């Protein structure tokens, strides 16, 4: 297949491009580089020995998207491009709806015009909302999201559902990610946040490499085993393979939705301790106040992806720590 990967210069998109190329697919990347790097694209080539076709373009630019579809005979789209910082989205709701919702709208219009009606979308466990029973299962309806980022993901899910209702030729797969971490085992590509990391794993890695003094653990008075929040962390390469499976297995017209997680909750303290145990690098931390909007604990029921896609998260927590550290210690300043 020739696959258009939007946001392919970013964290999950670059890892997915590697898996696609290694499975023999052709990859076209569209990215405006607002949070991605062209170096990631060179590294993809170093890892796989194969190049990607790259168009530096914004998915909201209809002319540019039409040109991409005119130039390449695209079979399917994996759609990663979007903004993803939960905290930032609270202060900039319009930017998030504009980029994530309108961006998807324009992308789908360009796809429709080009007769490409197969899309795999990067959704998130956040669409389950705060009231859903844990573990989250796909049959639970979307809940009330608590920030514009989460709401934008829920809105795009709905948009894509409506598309399938209107035209049965569309094939839509919604992949709800839990907490992707880690890096490619080559150490050549990984997560490279700009500014202060919002997420736990890159923060731990930057403390370990000396870019930050200490980690603040947001809250140790939750009703969990050790008082810190629990999440379902999965290796980004497993997540990338999940996209490959979705593309290859779930291609029938209609809509399908899958959780991609390990099915296991790990606490913040366990994360810090595992990192130090595996890498032998200390991570100074202190306990701070709870972060607004954080849920105490959630993880995936990942059985649907196992049954229908034949996908399971195979890599261990130790793999996630080892690979994060290989990437961060080999690239202390990320791609810069
Ligand atoms: P990322 O920021 O590393 O990658 C996104 C890429 O999209 C970047 O390279 C950015 O430059 C590009 N981009 C953004 N807006 C664009 C636009 N309008 N036009 C073209 N390119 C644009 O993020 P990521 O962690 O790789 O996440 C990829 C997708 O997965 C996002 O949609 C995100 O919301 C979703 N997701 C991520 C996580 C996570 O924890 N990383 C969890 C759930 C869902
Ligand atoms: N977290 C933390 N310190 C940080 C960043 C995150 O204690 O500097 C905690 C956060 O409160 C949450 C967990 O780590 O309990 C995972 O946070 P992340 O932002 O990575 O993922 P999400 O909250 O989106 O699940």
Coordinates of C-alpha atoms and ligand atoms in Angstrom, one line a residue:
X1 CA 0.0 0.0 0.0
X2 CA 1.0 3.6 -0.4
X3 CA 0.1 5.3 2.9
X4 CA -0.1 9.0 3.6
X5 CA 1.1 9.6 7.1
X6 CA 0.0 13.1 8.4
X7 CA 2.2 14.2 11.2
X8 CA 4.9 11.7 10.2
X9 CA 7.8 13.9 11.4
X10 CA 6.4 13.7 14.9
X11 CA 6.9 11.1 17.7
X12 CA 4.3 8.3 16.9
X13 CA 4.2 9.1 13.2
X14 CA 7.9 8.6 12.7
X15 CA 7.8 5.2 14.5
X16 CA 4.8 4.2 12.4
X17 CA 6.6 5.2 9.2
X18 CA 9.4 2.8 10.1
X19 CA 7.1 -0.1 10.7
X20 CA 5.2 0.6 7.4
X21 CA 8.4 0.8 5.4
X22 CA 9.8 -2.4 7.0
X23 CA 6.5 -4.2 6.1
X24 CA 7.0 -3.2 2.5
X25 CA 4.6 -0.3 2.2
X26 CA 5.4 3.1 0.7
X27 CA 5.1 6.2 2.8
X28 CA 4.2 9.8 2.0
X29 CA 4.5 12.2 4.9
X30 CA 2.7 15.5 5.3
X31 CA 3.9 17.6 8.2
X32 CA 4.0 21.3 8.8
X33 CA 6.9 20.8 11.3
X34 CA 5.2 22.8 14.0
X35 CA 6.2 20.1 16.5
X36 CA 8.1 17.6 14.3
X37 CA 11.6 17.5 12.8
X38 CA 12.9 16.9 9.3
X39 CA 15.8 15.1 11.0
X40 CA 13.4 12.4 12.1
X41 CA 12.7 11.7 8.4
X42 CA 16.4 11.3 7.7
X43 CA 16.6 8.9 10.6
X44 CA 13.7 6.9 9.3
X45 CA 15.8 6.4 6.2
X46 CA 18.9 5.5 8.2
X47 CA 16.9 2.8 10.1
X48 CA 15.0 1.3 7.2
X49 CA 17.3 2.1 4.2
X50 CA 14.2 3.5 2.5
X51 CA 13.1 7.0 2.0
X52 CA 9.8 8.7 2.6
X53 CA 8.2 11.2 0.2
X54 CA 7.9 14.4 2.2
X55 CA 5.6 17.4 1.7
X56 CA 6.0 20.2 4.2
X57 CA 2.4 21.3 4.3
X58 CA -0.4 22.0 6.6
X59 CA -3.4 19.6 6.6
X60 CA -5.7 22.7 6.7
X61 CA -4.3 23.9 3.4
X62 CA -6.7 22.3 0.9
X63 CA -4.7 23.2 -2.2
X64 CA -1.6 21.7 -0.7
X65 CA -3.5 18.5 0.3
X66 CA -5.1 18.3 -3.2
X67 CA -1.6 18.5 -4.7
X68 CA -0.3 15.7 -2.5
X69 CA -3.2 13.4 -3.5
X70 CA -2.7 14.4 -7.2
X71 CA 1.0 13.6 -7.0
X72 CA 0.8 10.2 -5.2
X73 CA -1.6 7.3 -5.7
X74 CA -2.6 7.0 -2.0
X75 CA -4.4 3.9 -0.8
X76 CA -4.9 4.9 2.9
X77 CA -4.3 7.7 5.3
X78 CA -3.0 7.4 8.9
X79 CA -3.8 10.7 10.5
X80 CA -1.5 11.8 13.4
X81 CA -1.2 15.5 12.6
X82 CA -2.6 17.7 15.4
X83 CA -1.8 19.6 18.6
X84 CA -1.6 17.5 21.7
X85 CA -0.8 19.5 24.9
X86 CA -3.7 19.1 27.3
X87 CA -2.8 22.1 29.4
X88 CA -2.1 24.4 26.4
X89 CA -5.5 23.5 25.0
X90 CA -7.3 25.0 27.9
X91 CA -5.7 28.4 27.2
X92 CA -5.9 28.1 23.4
X93 CA -9.2 26.3 22.6
X94 CA -9.6 27.9 19.2
X95 CA -6.1 26.8 18.1
X96 CA -7.0 23.2 19.1
X97 CA -10.3 23.1 17.4
X98 CA -8.9 24.8 14.3
X99 CA -5.9 22.4 14.0
X100 CA -7.4 19.2 15.2
X101 CA -11.1 19.4 14.0
X102 CA -10.8 21.7 11.0
X103 CA -7.6 20.0 10.0
X104 CA -9.3 16.7 9.9
X105 CA -12.3 18.2 8.1
X106 CA -10.1 19.6 5.3
X107 CA -8.1 16.4 5.1
X108 CA -11.3 14.3 4.7
X109 CA -12.5 16.7 2.0
X110 CA -9.3 16.3 0.1
X111 CA -9.5 12.5 0.5
X112 CA -13.1 12.5 -0.7
X113 CA -12.2 14.5 -3.8
X114 CA -9.3 12.2 -4.5
X115 CA -11.5 9.1 -3.9
X116 CA -9.4 7.9 -1.0
X117 CA -11.8 6.7 1.7
X118 CA -9.6 4.7 4.1
X119 CA -8.4 6.5 7.3
X120 CA -6.9 5.4 10.6
X121 CA -7.2 8.1 13.2
X122 CA -5.1 8.8 16.3
X123 CA -7.6 9.1 19.1
X124 CA -7.0 8.9 22.8
X125 CA -8.3 7.2 25.9
X126 CA -9.2 10.7 27.1
X127 CA -12.5 10.4 25.1
X128 CA -13.9 7.9 27.7
X129 CA -14.1 10.9 30.1
X130 CA -13.9 10.9 33.9
X131 CA -16.8 8.7 34.7
X132 CA -16.1 5.5 32.6
X133 CA -15.5 2.3 34.5
X134 CA -11.9 1.0 34.5
X135 CA -10.6 -0.8 32.5
X136 CA -11.9 1.2 29.6
X137 CA -13.7 -0.9 27.1
X138 CA -14.7 0.2 23.5
X139 CA -18.4 -0.5 24.2
X140 CA -18.5 2.3 26.8
X141 CA -19.8 5.4 25.1
X142 CA -17.6 8.5 24.9
X143 CA -17.9 10.5 28.1
X144 CA -17.5 14.1 29.1
X145 CA -14.1 15.3 28.2
X146 CA -12.4 17.8 30.5
X147 CA -10.3 19.9 28.2
X148 CA -10.4 21.2 24.6
X149 CA -7.8 18.7 23.5
X150 CA -9.9 15.8 24.6
X151 CA -13.0 17.4 23.2
X152 CA -11.3 17.9 19.8
X153 CA -10.6 14.1 19.7
X154 CA -14.2 13.3 20.6
X155 CA -15.4 15.7 17.9
X156 CA -13.2 14.1 15.2
X157 CA -14.4 10.7 16.2
X158 CA -18.0 11.9 15.7
X159 CA -17.1 13.6 12.4
X160 CA -15.7 10.4 11.1
X161 CA -18.6 8.3 12.4
X162 CA -21.0 10.6 10.5
X163 CA -18.9 10.2 7.4
X164 CA -19.3 6.5 7.5
X165 CA -23.1 6.8 8.0
X166 CA -23.4 9.1 5.0
X167 CA -21.2 7.1 2.6
X168 CA -20.7 3.4 3.2
X169 CA -17.5 3.3 1.1
X170 CA -15.6 5.0 3.9
X171 CA -13.5 2.8 6.1
X172 CA -12.6 4.4 9.4
X173 CA -10.5 3.0 12.2
X174 CA -10.4 4.9 15.5
X175 CA -7.4 3.9 17.6
X176 CA -7.6 5.1 21.2
X177 CA -4.1 5.2 22.6
X178 CA -3.3 5.0 26.2
X179 CA 0.2 6.3 27.2
X180 CA 2.8 5.7 24.5
X181 CA 6.4 6.0 25.7
X182 CA 9.8 4.7 24.7
X183 CA 11.7 5.0 21.5
X184 CA 12.9 2.9 18.6
X185 CA 15.5 0.4 19.8
X186 CA 18.0 1.9 17.3
X187 CA 18.1 5.0 19.5
X188 CA 17.7 7.1 16.3
X189 CA 14.2 8.3 16.8
X190 CA 12.2 9.2 19.9
X191 CA 10.1 11.7 21.7
X192 CA 11.4 15.3 21.4
X193 CA 9.1 17.7 23.1
X194 CA 9.7 21.4 22.7
X195 CA 10.1 23.4 25.9
X196 CA 9.2 21.9 29.3
X197 CA 7.8 18.4 28.8
X198 CA 4.1 18.0 29.8
X199 CA 4.3 14.2 30.0
X200 CA 5.9 12.0 32.6
X201 CA 8.4 9.9 30.6
X202 CA 10.2 12.7 28.7
X203 CA 10.3 14.6 31.9
X204 CA 12.0 11.7 33.7
X205 CA 14.4 11.3 30.7
X206 CA 15.4 15.0 30.8
X207 CA 16.0 14.9 34.5
X208 CA 18.2 11.8 34.0
X209 CA 20.2 13.5 31.3
X210 CA 20.7 16.6 33.3
X211 CA 18.5 19.0 31.4
X212 CA 16.2 19.5 34.4
X213 CA 17.0 19.3 38.2
X214 CA 14.1 17.2 39.5
X215 CA 10.8 15.7 38.7
X216 CA 7.7 16.9 40.5
X217 CA 5.3 14.0 41.1
X218 CA 1.8 15.5 40.9
X219 CA 0.1 14.2 43.9
X220 CA 0.8 11.3 46.3
X221 CA -2.6 11.2 48.1
X222 CA -4.7 9.4 45.4
X223 CA -6.6 6.3 46.3
X224 CA -4.1 4.0 44.6
X225 CA -1.6 1.5 46.0
X226 CA 1.2 4.0 46.5
X227 CA -0.8 7.2 46.3
X228 CA 0.4 8.3 42.9
X229 CA -1.6 8.1 39.7
X230 CA -1.7 5.0 37.6
X231 CA -1.6 4.9 33.8
X232 CA -1.3 2.3 31.0
X233 CA 2.1 2.9 29.4
X234 CA 2.8 1.2 26.2
X235 CA 5.9 1.1 24.0
X236 CA 5.7 3.4 20.9
X237 CA 6.9 0.6 18.7
X238 CA 4.0 -1.6 19.8
X239 CA 1.7 1.3 19.1
X240 CA 3.2 1.7 15.7
X241 CA 2.7 -2.0 14.9
X242 CA -0.9 -1.5 16.0
X243 CA -1.4 0.9 13.1
X244 CA 0.1 -1.6 10.7
X245 CA -2.3 -4.2 11.9
X246 CA -5.2 -1.8 11.7
X247 CA -4.3 -1.0 8.2
X248 CA -3.8 -4.6 7.1
X249 CA -6.6 -6.3 9.0
X250 CA -9.4 -3.8 9.6
X251 CA -9.7 -2.4 6.1
X252 CA -13.4 -3.2 5.4
X253 CA -15.8 -0.3 4.9
X254 CA -17.5 0.9 8.1
X255 CA -16.2 2.1 11.4
X256 CA -14.1 0.2 14.0
X257 CA -12.6 1.3 17.3
X258 CA -9.8 -0.2 19.2
X259 CA -8.0 0.5 22.5
X260 CA -4.2 0.2 22.2
X261 CA -2.7 -0.3 25.6
X262 CA -1.2 -3.1 27.7
X263 CA -4.1 -3.6 30.0
X264 CA -2.0 -2.8 33.0
X265 CA -1.8 0.3 35.3
X266 CA 1.6 1.5 36.5
X267 CA 2.0 4.2 39.1
X268 CA 4.2 7.3 38.7
X269 CA 6.5 6.1 41.5
X270 CA 6.8 2.7 39.8
X271 CA 7.8 4.5 36.6
X272 CA 10.5 6.5 38.4
X273 CA 11.8 3.4 40.2
X274 CA 11.8 1.2 37.1
X275 CA 13.8 3.8 35.2
X276 CA 16.5 4.0 37.8
X277 CA 16.6 0.2 38.3
X278 CA 17.0 -0.4 34.5
X279 CA 19.4 2.4 33.7
X280 CA 21.2 2.9 37.0
X281 CA 20.6 6.6 36.6
X282 CA 19.0 8.4 39.6
X283 CA 16.0 10.6 39.1
X284 CA 15.6 13.1 41.9
X285 CA 12.0 13.9 42.6
X286 CA 9.7 15.6 45.1
X287 CA 6.0 15.3 45.7
X288 CA 3.9 18.3 44.6
X289 CA 0.3 19.2 44.4
X290 CA -2.1 17.3 42.2
X291 CA -2.3 18.4 38.6
X292 CA -5.7 19.8 37.7
X293 CA -7.9 17.4 35.7
X294 CA -5.8 14.3 36.4
X295 CA -7.7 11.1 36.9
X296 CA -6.4 8.7 39.6
X297 CA -6.1 5.6 37.6
X298 CA -7.1 4.1 34.2
X299 CA -5.9 1.5 31.8
X300 CA -7.2 -0.4 28.8
X301 CA -9.2 -3.4 28.2
X302 CA -7.1 -4.4 25.2
X303 CA -8.8 -7.6 24.4
X304 CA -10.7 -6.4 21.3
X305 CA -7.5 -5.5 19.5
X306 CA -6.0 -8.9 20.4
X307 CA -9.1 -10.8 19.1
X308 CA -9.8 -8.8 16.0
X309 CA -6.4 -7.3 15.0
X310 CA -4.1 -10.0 16.4
X311 CA -2.3 -7.2 18.2
X312 CA -0.8 -7.3 21.7
X313 CA 1.6 -5.0 23.3
X314 CA 4.7 -7.2 23.4
X315 CA 7.4 -5.0 24.9
X316 CA 8.0 -4.8 28.6
X317 CA 8.3 -1.9 30.9
X318 CA 12.0 -2.5 31.1
X319 CA 12.1 -2.3 27.2
X320 CA 10.3 1.1 27.5
X321 CA 12.9 2.4 30.0
X322 CA 16.0 1.0 28.2
X323 CA 14.8 2.4 24.8
X324 CA 13.9 5.8 26.3
X325 CA 17.3 6.1 27.8
X326 CA 19.2 5.0 24.7
X327 CA 17.4 7.7 22.7
X328 CA 17.7 10.4 25.4
X329 CA 21.4 9.7 26.3
X330 CA 22.4 9.5 22.6
X331 CA 20.4 12.6 21.7
X332 CA 20.5 14.8 24.9
X333 CA 19.0 17.8 23.0
X334 CA 16.6 15.7 20.9
X335 CA 16.9 16.3 17.2
X336 CA 18.6 19.7 17.7
Ligands
LIG1 P1 3.7 15.0 17.8 O1 3.4 16.4 18.1 O2 5.1 14.5 18.0 O3 3.3 14.7 16.2 C1 2.3 15.4 15.6 C2 2.9 15.9 14.3 O4 1.9 16.6 13.5 C3 4.1 16.9 14.4 O5 5.2 16.5 13.7 C4 3.5 18.2 14.0 O6 4.5 19.0 13.3 C5 2.5 17.8 13.0 N1 1.3 18.7 12.8 C6 0.6 19.3 13.8 N2 -0.4 20.0 13.2 C7 -0.3 19.9 11.9 C8 -0.9 20.4 10.8 N3 -2.0 21.3 10.9 N4 -0.5 20.1 9.5 C9 0.5 19.3 9.3 N5 1.2 18.8 10.4 C10 0.8 19.1 11.6 O7 2.6 14.1 18.5 P2 2.5 12.5 18.8 O8 2.8 12.3 20.2 O9 3.3 11.8 17.7 O10 1.0 12.3 18.5 C11 0.5 12.0 17.3 C12 -1.1 11.9 17.4 O11 -1.4 11.0 18.4 C13 -1.7 13.3 17.8 O12 -2.9 13.4 17.1 C14 -2.0 13.1 19.2 O13 -3.1 13.9 19.7 C15 -2.3 11.6 19.3 N6 -2.1 11.0 20.6 C16 -0.9 11.1 21.2 C17 -0.7 10.6 22.5 C18 0.6 10.7 23.2 O14 0.7 10.5 24.4 N7 1.7 11.1 22.5 C19 -1.8 10.0 23.1 C20 -3.0 9.9 22.5 C21 -3.2 10.4 21.2
LIG2 N1 3.1 13.4 36.0 C1 3.9 13.8 37.1 N2 4.9 14.7 36.8 C2 5.1 15.3 35.6 C3 4.3 14.8 34.5 C4 3.3 13.9 34.7 O1 3.7 13.4 38.2 O2 6.0 16.1 35.4 C5 2.1 12.4 36.2 C6 0.7 12.9 35.9 O3 0.1 13.5 37.0 C7 0.0 11.6 35.5 C8 1.1 10.7 35.0 O4 2.3 11.3 35.4 O5 -0.5 11.0 36.7 C9 1.1 10.6 33.5 O6 1.0 11.9 33.0 P1 1.2 12.2 31.4 O7 1.0 13.7 31.2 O8 2.4 11.6 30.9 O9 0.0 11.4 30.8 P2 -1.6 11.6 30.9 O10 -1.9 12.5 32.1 O11 -2.0 12.3 29.7 O12 -2.2 10.3 31.1

